[in-house]
Amino acid sequence: MPGCDCNRSSKENAMSEHDETLRKTLEEVARFRCEREDNLREVAANDYSRHLRNAERIYWWYAVICVAVGVAAINFFVRSFDLKTLIGCAVVMLVVYETTVLMKLWFATARMKMDVLKEMKLLRLEVARLGTAVGVEKTSLPPVQYEPMPGMPSWERRGWLAVCLAVAIAISTWTATAWFGAGTMSTHTVVTLAADGSAEKQCAIERPWAGFYLPKGFSLYTAKDTKARVLDPSGHEMPVQLVVTDTNNRYDVTFTESVFDQGKMRYTQVFDVTKAATIEKGVCTYQDGMHHVGSDTRYGMEILLPPNAKLLAAEPASAVTRIENGRTRVLFQGAAKDNEKLGFTVRYELPPVPADK
């Protein structure tokens, strides 16, 4: 019957439209599910990467602290002569080294843990995706491949390395200043020449000092024909032990408490030199010099000629001369750089010896 064929045809068309709508709906749901699962994978990966970056930052903070403490300990260890200080610094350096090793192990373990947890999370998401994709064409994409978690960006790692270097330089400078004290060393030397070529040389020394390390003394070397004494600021002689060697004399000086005052060390070295000036063809020549290592030094060198002696030349030419009480005073002064050698030369003539009556 013609009417039945029309009804059947309309029903088939309605079912086809319904199937098409259902298919599109399922495809749209599958697409939304895939997008949601991709977002979940990205969120999970980013979350574990964030934890890894935080762990690496903690590691770098400990590295900066270890660098600061280690550099300070090394600086004190190199400069100290006290046995207790040496042992303490060695223990601190050992602890710092072990701490860096343990922090490296901790960070490696944390990184491995984050990697495993991330892969487990992604695997669970993939299994859930495969389980919910049944009955849908092109049910799933290939499983997500393993990718190492990125930690901090390279520029941030370079920044942390720069911080470690800056901290090492700052701590080294600070500990050196704290060890020796602030300020520069200064010396003032007065050389009194006699007509026979002998001289008395007094060298007043002032250098910074800090309470981290209390020097007990120092060793002074002179020629065999030179006698030496060391005076404290009040003019009293400090304890000195003389050791005679094959080539020179060594004076082991012990500091007294009066040497240390208001962050400064002050003492005076006195030398009695028998043949300080040389005489050739009636012209006397006195030569002296200085060489300080460790810091810049302000210096003053005064040379007093014998009474009524005539100054012929002075080197360097920047010397200042004046006459006081019949003596010509030659003054050299300035600032010497660390490890810089300076030399001073004075030439003069002695007054004529009056004929015996």
Coordinates of N, CA and C in Angstrom, one line a residue, residues 121-351:
K121 N 51.1 9.5 37.7 CA 49.8 10.3 37.5 C 49.4 10.3 36.0
L122 N 50.4 10.5 35.1 CA 50.0 10.5 33.7 C 49.5 9.1 33.3
L123 N 50.1 8.0 33.8 CA 49.7 6.7 33.5 C 48.2 6.4 34.0
R124 N 47.9 6.9 35.2 CA 46.5 6.8 35.7 C 45.5 7.5 34.8
L125 N 45.9 8.7 34.3 CA 45.1 9.5 33.4 C 44.9 8.8 32.1
E126 N 45.9 8.1 31.6 CA 45.9 7.4 30.3 C 45.0 6.2 30.4
V127 N 45.1 5.5 31.6 CA 44.3 4.3 31.8 C 42.8 4.7 31.9
A128 N 42.5 5.8 32.6 CA 41.1 6.2 32.7 C 40.6 6.7 31.4
R129 N 41.5 7.3 30.5 CA 41.0 7.7 29.2 C 40.7 6.5 28.3
L130 N 41.5 5.4 28.4 CA 41.2 4.2 27.6 C 40.0 3.5 28.1
G131 N 39.7 3.6 29.4 CA 38.5 2.9 29.9 C 37.2 3.6 29.5
T132 N 37.3 4.9 29.3 CA 36.1 5.7 29.0 C 35.9 5.8 27.5
A133 N 36.8 5.4 26.7 CA 36.7 5.6 25.3 C 36.1 4.4 24.5
V134 N 35.5 3.5 25.2 CA 35.0 2.3 24.6 C 33.8 2.7 23.7
G135 N 33.7 2.2 22.5 CA 32.5 2.4 21.6 C 32.7 3.7 20.8
V136 N 33.8 4.4 20.9 CA 34.0 5.6 20.1 C 35.0 5.4 19.1
E137 N 34.8 5.9 17.9 CA 35.8 5.7 16.8 C 37.0 6.5 17.2
K138 N 38.1 5.9 16.8 CA 39.4 6.5 17.2 C 39.5 6.8 18.7
T139 N 39.4 5.7 19.4 CA 39.2 5.8 20.8 C 40.2 6.5 21.6
S140 N 41.5 6.4 21.2 CA 42.5 7.1 21.9 C 43.7 7.4 21.0
L141 N 44.5 8.4 21.4 CA 45.7 8.7 20.7 C 46.8 7.8 21.3
P142 N 48.0 7.7 20.7 CA 49.1 6.9 21.3 C 49.4 7.4 22.7
P143 N 49.8 6.6 23.6 CA 50.1 7.0 25.0 C 51.2 8.1 25.0
V144 N 51.1 8.9 26.0 CA 52.1 10.0 26.2 C 53.5 9.5 26.4
Q145 N 54.4 9.9 25.7 CA 55.8 9.4 25.8 C 56.5 10.1 27.0
Y146 N 57.5 9.5 27.6 CA 58.2 10.0 28.7 C 59.0 11.2 28.3
E147 N 58.9 12.3 29.1 CA 59.7 13.5 28.9 C 60.2 13.9 30.3
P148 N 61.5 14.1 30.4 CA 62.1 14.6 31.7 C 61.4 15.9 32.1
M149 N 61.2 16.0 33.4 CA 60.6 17.3 33.9 C 61.6 18.4 33.8
P150 N 61.2 19.5 33.3 CA 62.2 20.7 33.3 C 62.2 21.3 34.7
G151 N 63.4 21.6 35.1 CA 63.6 22.3 36.4 C 63.6 23.8 36.2
M152 N 64.5 24.5 36.8 CA 64.6 25.9 36.6 C 65.1 26.2 35.2
P153 N 64.7 27.3 34.7 CA 65.3 27.7 33.4 C 66.8 28.0 33.5
S154 N 67.5 28.0 32.4 CA 68.9 28.1 32.4 C 69.3 29.5 32.9
W155 N 68.6 30.5 32.6 CA 69.0 31.9 33.0 C 68.9 32.0 34.5
E156 N 68.0 31.2 35.2 CA 67.9 31.3 36.6 C 69.1 30.5 37.3
R157 N 69.5 29.4 36.6 CA 70.7 28.7 37.1 C 71.9 29.6 37.0
R158 N 72.1 30.3 35.9 CA 73.2 31.2 35.8 C 73.1 32.3 36.8
G159 N 71.9 32.7 37.1 CA 71.8 33.7 38.2 C 72.2 33.2 39.5
W160 N 71.9 32.0 39.8 CA 72.3 31.4 41.1 C 73.8 31.2 41.2
L161 N 74.4 30.8 40.0 CA 75.9 30.7 40.0 C 76.5 32.1 40.2
A162 N 76.0 33.1 39.6 CA 76.5 34.5 39.9 C 76.3 34.9 41.3
V163 N 75.2 34.5 41.9 CA 75.0 34.8 43.4 C 76.1 34.1 44.2
C164 N 76.4 32.9 43.9 CA 77.4 32.1 44.7 C 78.8 32.8 44.5
L165 N 79.1 33.2 43.3 CA 80.4 33.9 43.1 C 80.4 35.2 43.8
A166 N 79.4 36.0 43.8 CA 79.3 37.3 44.5 C 79.4 37.1 46.0
V167 N 78.7 36.1 46.5 CA 78.8 35.8 47.9 C 80.2 35.4 48.3
A168 N 80.9 34.6 47.5 CA 82.2 34.2 47.8 C 83.2 35.4 47.9
I169 N 83.1 36.3 46.9 CA 84.0 37.4 46.9 C 83.7 38.3 48.1
A170 N 82.4 38.6 48.3 CA 82.0 39.5 49.5 C 82.5 38.9 50.8
I171 N 82.3 37.6 51.0 CA 82.7 37.0 52.3 C 84.2 37.0 52.4
S172 N 84.9 36.7 51.3 CA 86.4 36.7 51.4 C 86.9 38.1 51.7
T173 N 86.3 39.2 51.1 CA 86.7 40.5 51.4 C 86.4 40.9 52.9
W174 N 85.2 40.5 53.3 CA 84.8 40.9 54.7 C 85.7 40.2 55.7
T175 N 85.9 38.9 55.5 CA 86.7 38.2 56.5 C 88.2 38.7 56.5
A176 N 88.7 39.1 55.4 CA 90.1 39.6 55.4 C 90.1 41.0 56.1
T177 N 89.0 41.8 55.9 CA 89.0 43.1 56.7 C 88.7 42.8 58.1
A178 N 87.9 41.9 58.5 CA 87.6 41.6 59.9 C 88.8 41.0 60.6
W179 N 89.6 40.2 59.8 CA 90.8 39.6 60.4 C 91.9 40.6 60.7
F180 N 92.2 41.5 59.7 CA 93.3 42.4 59.9 C 92.8 43.8 60.4
G181 N 91.5 44.0 60.4 CA 91.0 45.3 60.8 C 90.9 46.3 59.6
A182 N 90.1 47.3 59.8 CA 89.9 48.3 58.7 C 91.0 49.3 58.7
G183 N 91.3 49.9 57.6 CA 92.3 50.9 57.5 C 93.6 50.4 56.8
T184 N 94.5 51.3 56.6 CA 95.8 50.9 55.9 C 96.9 51.0 56.9
M185 N 98.0 50.4 56.6 CA 99.2 50.4 57.4 C 100.0 51.6 57.1
S186 N 100.7 52.1 58.1 CA 101.5 53.3 58.0 C 102.8 53.1 58.8
T187 N 103.9 53.7 58.2 CA 105.2 53.6 58.8 C 105.8 55.0 58.8
H188 N 106.6 55.3 59.8 CA 107.4 56.6 59.8 C 108.8 56.2 60.4
T189 N 109.7 56.4 59.5 CA 111.1 56.0 59.8 C 112.0 57.3 59.9
V190 N 112.8 57.3 61.0 CA 113.7 58.4 61.2 C 115.1 57.8 61.3
V191 N 116.0 58.2 60.4 CA 117.4 57.7 60.3 C 118.3 58.8 60.7
T192 N 119.1 58.6 61.8 CA 120.0 59.6 62.2 C 121.5 59.2 61.9
L193 N 122.1 59.8 61.0 CA 123.4 59.5 60.5 C 124.5 60.1 61.4
A194 N 125.6 59.4 61.6 CA 126.7 60.0 62.3 C 127.9 60.2 61.3
A195 N 128.9 60.9 61.7 CA 130.0 61.3 60.8 C 130.8 60.0 60.4
D196 N 130.8 59.0 61.3 CA 131.6 57.8 60.9 C 130.9 56.8 60.0
G197 N 129.7 57.2 59.6 CA 128.9 56.3 58.7 C 127.9 55.4 59.4
S198 N 127.9 55.4 60.7 CA 126.9 54.6 61.5 C 125.6 55.4 61.5
A199 N 124.6 54.7 61.9 CA 123.2 55.3 62.0 C 122.4 54.6 63.0
E200 N 121.4 55.4 63.5 CA 120.4 54.8 64.3 C 119.1 55.0 63.5
K201 N 118.4 53.9 63.3 CA 117.2 53.9 62.5 C 116.0 53.5 63.4
Q202 N 115.0 54.4 63.5 CA 113.8 54.1 64.3 C 112.6 54.1 63.3
C203 N 111.9 53.0 63.3 CA 110.8 52.8 62.4 C 109.5 52.5 63.2
A204 N 108.7 53.6 63.3 CA 107.4 53.5 64.0 C 106.3 52.9 63.0
I205 N 105.7 51.8 63.4 CA 104.7 51.1 62.6 C 103.3 51.1 63.3
E206 N 102.4 51.4 62.4 CA 101.0 51.4 62.9 C 100.2 50.6 61.8
R207 N 99.5 49.6 62.3 CA 98.7 48.8 61.4 C 97.4 48.4 62.0
P208 N 96.3 48.2 61.2 CA 95.0 47.8 61.8 C 95.0 46.5 62.4
W209 N 94.1 46.3 63.3 CA 94.0 45.0 64.0 C 92.6 44.8 64.4
A210 N 92.1 43.5 64.4 CA 90.8 43.2 64.8 C 90.8 42.0 65.8
G211 N 89.7 41.9 66.5 CA 89.7 40.9 67.6 C 89.6 39.4 67.2
F212 N 89.4 39.1 65.9 CA 89.3 37.7 65.5 C 90.5 36.9 65.7
Y213 N 91.7 37.6 65.6 CA 92.9 36.9 65.8 C 93.9 37.8 66.5
L214 N 94.5 37.4 67.6 CA 95.4 38.2 68.3 C 96.8 37.7 68.0
P215 N 97.6 38.5 67.3 CA 99.0 38.1 67.0 C 99.8 38.0 68.3
K216 N 100.6 37.1 68.4 CA 101.5 36.9 69.5 C 102.9 37.6 69.4
G217 N 103.2 37.8 68.1 CA 104.5 38.4 67.9 C 104.9 38.2 66.4
F218 N 106.2 38.5 66.1 CA 106.7 38.3 64.8 C 108.2 38.1 64.8
S219 N 108.8 37.7 63.7 CA 110.2 37.5 63.6 C 110.8 38.6 62.7
L220 N 112.0 39.1 63.2 CA 112.7 40.2 62.5 C 114.1 39.8 62.2
Y221 N 114.5 40.0 60.9 CA 115.8 39.5 60.5 C 116.7 40.8 60.2
T222 N 117.9 40.7 60.6 CA 118.9 41.8 60.4 C 120.3 41.2 60.0
A223 N 121.1 42.1 59.5 CA 122.5 41.6 59.3 C 123.2 41.4 60.6
K224 N 124.4 40.7 60.5 CA 125.1 40.3 61.7 C 125.6 41.5 62.5
D225 N 126.0 42.6 61.8 CA 126.6 43.8 62.4 C 125.5 44.8 62.8
T226 N 124.3 44.4 62.8 CA 123.2 45.3 63.2 C 122.5 44.8 64.4
K227 N 122.3 45.7 65.4 CA 121.5 45.4 66.6 C 120.1 45.9 66.5
A228 N 119.2 45.2 67.1 CA 117.8 45.6 67.0 C 117.1 45.5 68.3
R229 N 116.2 46.5 68.5 CA 115.3 46.5 69.7 C 113.9 46.8 69.2
V230 N 112.9 46.4 69.9 CA 111.5 46.7 69.6 C 110.8 47.3 70.8
L231 N 110.2 48.5 70.6 CA 109.6 49.3 71.7 C 108.1 49.3 71.6
D232 N 107.4 49.3 72.7 CA 106.0 49.4 72.7 C 105.7 50.9 72.7
P233 N 104.4 51.3 72.6 CA 104.0 52.7 72.5 C 104.5 53.6 73.7
S234 N 104.7 53.0 74.8 CA 105.2 53.7 76.0 C 106.7 53.8 76.0
G235 N 107.4 53.2 75.1 CA 108.9 53.3 75.1 C 109.6 52.2 75.7
H236 N 108.9 51.2 76.3 CA 109.5 50.0 76.9 C 109.8 49.0 75.9
E237 N 111.0 48.3 76.2 CA 111.4 47.2 75.3 C 110.5 46.0 75.4
M238 N 110.1 45.4 74.3 CA 109.3 44.2 74.4 C 110.2 43.0 74.4
P239 N 109.7 41.8 74.9 CA 110.6 40.6 75.0 C 111.0 40.2 73.6
V240 N 112.3 39.9 73.5 CA 113.0 39.6 72.2 C 113.9 38.4 72.5
Q241 N 113.8 37.4 71.7 CA 114.8 36.3 71.7 C 115.7 36.3 70.5
L242 N 117.0 36.4 70.7 CA 117.9 36.4 69.6 C 118.4 35.0 69.2
V243 N 118.3 34.8 67.9 CA 118.7 33.5 67.3 C 119.7 33.9 66.2
V244 N 121.0 33.4 66.4 CA 122.1 33.7 65.5 C 122.2 32.6 64.5
T245 N 122.1 32.9 63.2 CA 122.3 31.9 62.1 C 123.6 32.2 61.4
D246 N 123.8 31.4 60.3 CA 125.0 31.6 59.6 C 125.1 32.9 58.8
T247 N 123.9 33.3 58.3 CA 123.9 34.5 57.5 C 123.4 35.8 58.1
N248 N 122.6 35.6 59.1 CA 122.0 36.8 59.8 C 121.5 36.5 61.2
N249 N 120.9 37.5 61.8 CA 120.4 37.4 63.1 C 118.9 37.4 63.0
R250 N 118.2 36.6 63.8 CA 116.8 36.6 63.9 C 116.3 36.9 65.3
Y251 N 115.4 37.9 65.3 CA 114.8 38.4 66.6 C 113.4 37.9 66.6
D252 N 113.1 37.1 67.6 CA 111.7 36.6 67.8 C 111.0 37.5 68.8
V253 N 110.1 38.4 68.4 CA 109.5 39.4 69.2 C 108.2 38.9 69.7
T254 N 108.0 39.2 71.0 CA 106.7 38.8 71.7 C 105.9 40.1 72.0
F255 N 104.7 40.2 71.5 CA 103.9 41.5 71.7 C 103.5 41.5 73.2
T256 N 103.4 42.8 73.7 CA 102.8 43.0 75.0 C 101.4 43.6 74.8
E257 N 100.6 43.7 75.8 CA 99.2 44.1 75.7 C 99.2 45.6 75.3
S258 N 100.2 46.4 75.6 CA 100.1 47.8 75.3 C 100.2 48.1 73.8
V259 N 100.6 47.1 73.0 CA 100.7 47.3 71.6 C 99.4 47.4 70.9
F260 N 98.3 46.8 71.5 CA 97.0 46.8 70.9 C 96.1 47.9 71.6
D261 N 95.6 48.8 70.8 CA 94.9 49.9 71.4 C 94.0 50.5 70.3
Q262 N 92.6 50.5 70.6 CA 91.6 51.1 69.7 C 91.7 50.6 68.2
G263 N 91.8 49.3 68.1 CA 91.9 48.7 66.7 C 93.1 48.9 66.0
K264 N 94.2 49.3 66.7 CA 95.5 49.6 66.0 C 96.6 48.8 66.8
M265 N 97.6 48.4 66.0 CA 98.8 47.9 66.6 C 99.9 48.9 66.4
R266 N 100.6 49.3 67.4 CA 101.7 50.3 67.4 C 102.9 49.8 68.1
Y267 N 104.0 49.9 67.4 CA 105.3 49.5 68.0 C 106.4 50.2 67.1
T268 N 107.6 50.2 67.7 CA 108.7 50.9 67.0 C 109.9 49.9 67.0
Q269 N 110.5 49.8 65.8 CA 111.7 49.0 65.6 C 112.9 50.0 65.6
V270 N 113.9 49.6 66.4 CA 115.1 50.5 66.5 C 116.3 49.6 66.1
F271 N 117.1 50.1 65.1 CA 118.3 49.4 64.6 C 119.5 50.3 64.8
D272 N 120.6 49.7 65.3 CA 121.9 50.4 65.4 C 122.8 49.7 64.3
V273 N 123.0 50.5 63.2 CA 123.7 50.0 62.1 C 125.1 50.6 62.1
T274 N 126.2 49.8 62.1 CA 127.5 50.3 62.2 C 128.1 50.9 60.9
K275 N 127.7 50.3 59.8 CA 128.2 50.8 58.5 C 127.0 51.1 57.6
A276 N 126.2 52.1 57.9 CA 125.0 52.4 57.2 C 125.4 53.2 55.9
A277 N 126.4 54.1 55.9 CA 126.7 54.9 54.8 C 128.1 54.5 54.3
T278 N 128.3 54.6 53.0 CA 129.6 54.3 52.4 C 130.2 55.6 52.0
I279 N 131.5 55.7 52.1 CA 132.3 56.9 51.8 C 133.3 56.6 50.6
E280 N 133.2 57.4 49.6 CA 134.1 57.2 48.4 C 134.4 58.6 47.9
K281 N 135.7 58.9 47.9 CA 136.2 60.1 47.4 C 135.6 61.3 48.1
G282 N 135.4 61.2 49.3 CA 134.9 62.3 50.1 C 133.4 62.4 50.1
V283 N 132.7 61.6 49.3 CA 131.2 61.7 49.2 C 130.6 60.5 49.9
C284 N 129.7 60.8 50.8 CA 129.0 59.7 51.5 C 127.7 59.4 50.9
T285 N 127.4 58.1 50.8 CA 126.1 57.7 50.2 C 125.4 56.8 51.2
Y286 N 124.1 57.1 51.4 CA 123.3 56.3 52.3 C 122.1 55.8 51.4
Q287 N 121.8 54.5 51.5 CA 120.8 54.0 50.7 C 119.8 53.2 51.6
D288 N 118.6 53.3 51.4 CA 117.6 52.6 52.2 C 116.4 52.3 51.3
G289 N 115.5 51.5 51.8 CA 114.3 51.1 51.1 C 113.3 50.4 51.9
M290 N 112.1 50.1 51.3 CA 111.0 49.4 52.0 C 110.3 48.6 51.1
H291 N 109.7 47.5 51.6 CA 108.9 46.6 50.8 C 107.9 46.0 51.7
H292 N 106.6 46.3 51.6 CA 105.5 45.8 52.4 C 104.6 45.0 51.6
V293 N 104.2 43.8 52.1 CA 103.3 42.9 51.4 C 102.1 42.7 52.2
G294 N 100.9 42.7 51.6 CA 99.7 42.5 52.2 C 98.7 43.6 52.2
S295 N 99.1 44.8 52.1 CA 98.2 46.0 52.0 C 99.0 47.2 51.5
D296 N 98.2 48.2 51.1 CA 98.9 49.5 50.8 C 99.4 50.1 52.1
T297 N 100.4 50.9 51.9 CA 101.1 51.5 53.1 C 101.4 53.0 52.9
R298 N 101.0 53.8 53.9 CA 101.5 55.2 53.9 C 102.8 55.2 54.6
Y299 N 103.8 55.9 54.0 CA 105.1 55.9 54.6 C 105.7 57.3 54.7
G300 N 106.6 57.5 55.6 CA 107.4 58.7 55.8 C 108.8 58.2 56.1
M301 N 109.8 58.7 55.4 CA 111.2 58.4 55.6 C 112.0 59.7 55.8
E302 N 112.5 59.9 57.1 CA 113.3 61.1 57.4 C 114.7 60.6 57.6
I303 N 115.6 61.3 56.9 CA 117.0 61.1 57.0 C 117.7 62.3 57.5
L304 N 118.4 62.3 58.7 CA 119.1 63.4 59.3 C 120.6 63.2 59.0
L305 N 121.1 64.2 58.3 CA 122.6 64.1 57.9 C 123.4 64.5 59.2
P306 N 124.7 64.1 59.2 CA 125.5 64.5 60.3 C 125.6 66.1 60.4
P307 N 125.9 66.6 61.6 CA 126.0 68.0 61.7 C 126.8 68.7 60.7
N308 N 126.3 69.8 60.1 CA 127.0 70.6 59.1 C 127.4 69.9 57.8
A309 N 126.8 68.7 57.6 CA 127.0 68.0 56.3 C 126.3 68.7 55.2
K310 N 126.8 68.7 54.0 CA 126.2 69.3 52.8 C 125.5 68.3 52.0
L311 N 124.2 68.5 51.7 CA 123.5 67.6 50.9 C 123.8 67.8 49.4
L312 N 124.2 66.8 48.7 CA 124.5 66.8 47.3 C 123.4 66.4 46.4
A313 N 122.7 65.3 46.8 CA 121.6 64.8 45.9 C 120.7 63.9 46.8
A314 N 119.5 63.8 46.3 CA 118.5 62.9 47.0 C 117.6 62.3 45.9
E315 N 117.4 61.0 46.0 CA 116.6 60.3 45.1 C 115.5 59.5 45.9
P316 N 114.3 59.6 45.5 CA 113.6 60.3 44.4 C 113.7 61.8 44.7
A317 N 113.6 62.6 43.6 CA 113.7 64.0 43.6 C 112.6 64.7 44.4
S318 N 111.6 64.0 44.7 CA 110.4 64.6 45.4 C 110.7 64.8 46.9
A319 N 112.0 64.6 47.3 CA 112.3 64.8 48.8 C 112.1 66.3 49.2
V320 N 111.7 66.4 50.4 CA 111.6 67.8 51.1 C 112.8 67.9 52.0
T321 N 113.5 69.0 51.9 CA 114.7 69.2 52.7 C 114.6 70.5 53.5
R322 N 115.2 70.5 54.7 CA 115.2 71.7 55.6 C 116.4 71.5 56.6
I323 N 116.8 72.5 57.2 CA 117.9 72.5 58.1 C 117.4 72.8 59.5
E324 N 117.7 72.0 60.5 CA 117.3 72.1 61.8 C 118.5 71.8 62.7
N325 N 118.9 72.8 63.6 CA 120.0 72.6 64.6 C 121.2 72.2 63.9
G326 N 121.5 72.7 62.7 CA 122.8 72.4 62.0 C 122.7 71.1 61.3
R327 N 121.6 70.4 61.3 CA 121.4 69.1 60.5 C 120.5 69.3 59.4
T328 N 120.8 68.8 58.3 CA 119.9 68.8 57.1 C 119.0 67.6 57.2
R329 N 117.7 67.9 57.1 CA 116.7 66.8 57.2 C 116.1 66.6 55.8
V330 N 116.1 65.3 55.4 CA 115.6 64.9 54.1 C 114.4 64.1 54.3
L331 N 113.2 64.5 53.8 CA 112.0 63.8 54.0 C 111.4 63.2 52.7
F332 N 111.2 61.9 52.7 CA 110.4 61.2 51.7 C 109.1 60.8 52.2
Q333 N 108.0 61.0 51.5 CA 106.7 60.5 52.0 C 105.8 60.3 50.8
G334 N 104.8 59.4 51.1 CA 103.9 59.0 50.0 C 103.1 57.8 50.4
A335 N 102.6 57.1 49.4 CA 101.9 55.8 49.6 C 102.4 54.8 48.7
A336 N 102.7 53.6 49.3 CA 103.2 52.5 48.5 C 102.2 51.5 48.3
K337 N 102.1 50.9 47.1 CA 101.1 49.9 46.8 C 101.6 48.6 47.4
D338 N 100.6 47.6 47.5 CA 100.9 46.3 48.0 C 102.0 45.7 47.1
N339 N 103.0 45.1 47.8 CA 104.1 44.4 47.2 C 105.0 45.3 46.3
E340 N 105.0 46.6 46.6 CA 105.8 47.5 45.8 C 107.1 47.8 46.5
K341 N 108.2 47.8 45.8 CA 109.5 48.0 46.4 C 109.9 49.5 46.2
L342 N 110.4 50.2 47.2 CA 110.8 51.6 47.1 C 112.2 51.7 47.6
G343 N 113.0 52.6 46.9 CA 114.3 52.8 47.3 C 114.6 54.3 47.5
F344 N 115.5 54.6 48.4 CA 115.8 56.0 48.8 C 117.4 56.1 48.8
T345 N 117.9 57.2 48.3 CA 119.3 57.4 48.2 C 119.6 58.9 48.6
V346 N 120.6 59.1 49.5 CA 121.0 60.4 49.8 C 122.6 60.5 49.7
R347 N 123.1 61.5 49.0 CA 124.5 61.7 48.9 C 124.8 63.1 49.6
Y348 N 125.9 63.1 50.3 CA 126.3 64.3 51.1 C 127.8 64.3 51.3
E349 N 128.3 65.5 51.7 CA 129.7 65.7 52.0 C 129.8 66.1 53.5
L350 N 130.8 65.5 54.1 CA 131.0 65.9 55.5 C 131.8 67.2 55.6
P351 N 131.6 67.9 56.7 CA 132.3 69.2 56.8 C 133.8 68.9 56.9

